[in-house]
């Protein structure tokens, strides 16, 4: 007698686990955006906050700590008065470049597709 439940192959389960790990590390609205900004060079906290519209200082601090913990971002403290802190991506963060580039490409295509459908439906794109 069949229970109607499909069993997942070990290959599929392995893929799901890897994707879960990736999403856990990069989840949220801000992490990838922070990495993209830092690909252009080191930035200070306030520069990041100004560049990321609508992020609160508390959330930015949390995101930077998590990115640092996962070895994507390095926090550098300079012995100045007042103390200067900057953030930069690590060489390990460069392993995300193909993923980020693919997301950018897909996002561009998706936006164009949605805009085209909205035009066909007589709606104004946002």
CSV table of C-alpha atoms in Angstrom, one decimal:
chain,number,residue,atom,x,y,z
A,1,UNK,CA,0.0,0.0,0.0
A,2,UNK,CA,1.4,3.4,-1.0
A,3,UNK,CA,1.3,6.2,1.6
A,4,UNK,CA,1.6,8.8,-1.2
A,5,UNK,CA,4.8,10.2,0.4
A,6,UNK,CA,7.6,10.6,-2.1
A,7,UNK,CA,11.0,9.6,-0.7
A,8,UNK,CA,13.8,12.1,-1.3
A,9,UNK,CA,17.0,10.7,-2.8
A,10,UNK,CA,20.3,11.2,-0.9
A,11,UNK,CA,21.5,13.5,-3.8
A,12,UNK,CA,18.4,15.7,-3.5
A,13,UNK,CA,18.7,15.7,0.3
A,14,UNK,CA,22.4,16.7,0.0
A,15,UNK,CA,21.5,19.5,-2.3
A,16,UNK,CA,18.8,20.7,0.1
A,17,UNK,CA,21.2,20.7,3.0
A,18,UNK,CA,23.8,22.7,1.0
A,19,UNK,CA,21.1,25.2,0.0
A,20,UNK,CA,19.8,25.5,3.5
A,21,UNK,CA,23.4,26.2,4.7
A,22,UNK,CA,23.8,28.9,2.1
A,23,UNK,CA,20.5,30.6,2.8
A,24,UNK,CA,21.3,30.5,6.6
A,25,UNK,CA,24.5,32.3,6.0
A,26,UNK,CA,23.2,34.8,3.5
A,27,UNK,CA,19.6,35.2,4.6
A,28,UNK,CA,18.0,38.5,5.0
A,29,UNK,CA,17.6,41.7,3.1
A,30,UNK,CA,21.0,43.2,3.8
A,31,UNK,CA,23.9,40.7,3.8
A,32,UNK,CA,24.4,40.4,0.1
A,33,UNK,CA,23.9,44.2,-0.3
A,34,UNK,CA,26.7,44.8,2.3
A,35,UNK,CA,29.0,42.4,0.5
A,36,UNK,CA,28.3,44.1,-2.9
A,37,UNK,CA,29.0,47.5,-1.4
A,38,UNK,CA,32.3,46.3,0.1
A,39,UNK,CA,33.4,44.8,-3.2
A,40,UNK,CA,34.2,48.4,-4.2
A,41,UNK,CA,36.5,48.8,-1.2
A,42,UNK,CA,36.5,49.3,2.5
A,43,UNK,CA,33.8,51.4,4.1
A,44,UNK,CA,33.1,52.9,7.5
A,45,UNK,CA,29.9,52.1,9.4
A,46,UNK,CA,28.2,55.4,8.6
A,47,UNK,CA,29.1,55.1,4.9
A,48,UNK,CA,27.5,51.7,4.8
A,49,UNK,CA,24.4,52.9,6.6
A,50,UNK,CA,24.0,55.9,4.3
A,51,UNK,CA,24.4,53.6,1.2
A,52,UNK,CA,21.8,51.1,2.5
A,53,UNK,CA,18.5,53.0,2.5
A,54,UNK,CA,16.2,52.2,5.5
A,55,UNK,CA,18.7,50.0,7.5
A,56,UNK,CA,18.8,50.8,11.2
A,57,UNK,CA,22.2,51.0,13.0
A,58,UNK,CA,21.1,48.0,15.1
A,59,UNK,CA,20.4,45.8,12.1
A,60,UNK,CA,23.6,46.9,10.3
A,61,UNK,CA,25.6,46.0,13.4
A,62,UNK,CA,24.0,42.6,13.6
A,63,UNK,CA,24.5,41.9,9.9
A,64,UNK,CA,28.2,43.0,10.0
A,65,UNK,CA,28.8,40.8,13.1
A,66,UNK,CA,27.3,37.8,11.3
A,67,UNK,CA,29.2,38.5,8.1
A,68,UNK,CA,32.4,38.8,10.2
A,69,UNK,CA,31.6,35.5,12.0
A,70,UNK,CA,31.2,33.7,8.7
A,71,UNK,CA,34.5,35.2,7.4
A,72,UNK,CA,33.0,37.3,4.6
A,73,UNK,CA,33.9,40.7,6.2
A,74,UNK,CA,36.8,41.9,8.2
A,75,UNK,CA,36.5,44.6,10.8
A,76,UNK,CA,39.6,46.8,11.1
A,77,UNK,CA,40.1,49.2,14.1
A,78,UNK,CA,42.5,52.0,13.7
A,79,UNK,CA,44.2,53.7,16.7
A,80,UNK,CA,43.0,57.2,16.0
A,81,UNK,CA,41.2,59.8,18.1
A,82,UNK,CA,38.3,59.1,17.8
A,83,UNK,CA,38.8,55.4,17.0
A,84,UNK,CA,38.2,54.7,13.3
A,85,UNK,CA,36.6,51.4,12.3
A,86,UNK,CA,36.3,50.2,8.7
A,87,UNK,CA,34.9,47.1,7.1
A,88,UNK,CA,36.2,45.2,4.1
A,89,UNK,CA,35.5,41.9,2.4
A,90,UNK,CA,37.8,39.0,2.9
A,91,UNK,CA,39.4,37.0,0.1
A,92,UNK,CA,36.9,34.2,1.1
A,93,UNK,CA,34.0,36.6,0.2
A,94,UNK,CA,35.2,36.5,-3.4
A,95,UNK,CA,33.9,32.9,-3.6
A,96,UNK,CA,30.4,34.5,-3.5
A,97,UNK,CA,31.1,36.6,-6.7
A,98,UNK,CA,29.6,34.0,-9.1
A,99,UNK,CA,26.5,33.7,-7.0
A,100,UNK,CA,26.1,37.5,-6.6
A,101,UNK,CA,26.7,38.0,-10.4
A,102,UNK,CA,24.1,35.3,-11.2
A,103,UNK,CA,21.6,36.9,-8.8
A,104,UNK,CA,22.2,40.3,-10.4
A,105,UNK,CA,21.7,38.9,-13.9
A,106,UNK,CA,18.5,37.0,-12.9
A,107,UNK,CA,17.2,40.1,-11.1
A,108,UNK,CA,17.7,42.2,-14.2
A,109,UNK,CA,16.0,39.7,-16.4
A,110,UNK,CA,13.1,39.2,-13.9
A,111,UNK,CA,12.5,43.0,-13.6
A,112,UNK,CA,12.4,43.4,-17.3
A,113,UNK,CA,10.0,40.5,-17.6
A,114,UNK,CA,7.7,41.9,-15.0
A,115,UNK,CA,7.8,45.4,-16.5
A,116,UNK,CA,6.9,44.0,-19.9
A,117,UNK,CA,4.0,42.1,-18.4
A,118,UNK,CA,2.8,45.2,-16.6
A,119,UNK,CA,3.0,47.2,-19.8
A,120,UNK,CA,0.9,44.5,-21.6
A,121,UNK,CA,-1.7,44.7,-18.9
A,122,UNK,CA,-1.7,48.5,-19.0
A,123,UNK,CA,-0.2,48.9,-15.5
A,124,UNK,CA,2.5,51.3,-14.5
A,125,UNK,CA,5.8,49.7,-13.3
A,126,UNK,CA,7.1,50.8,-10.0
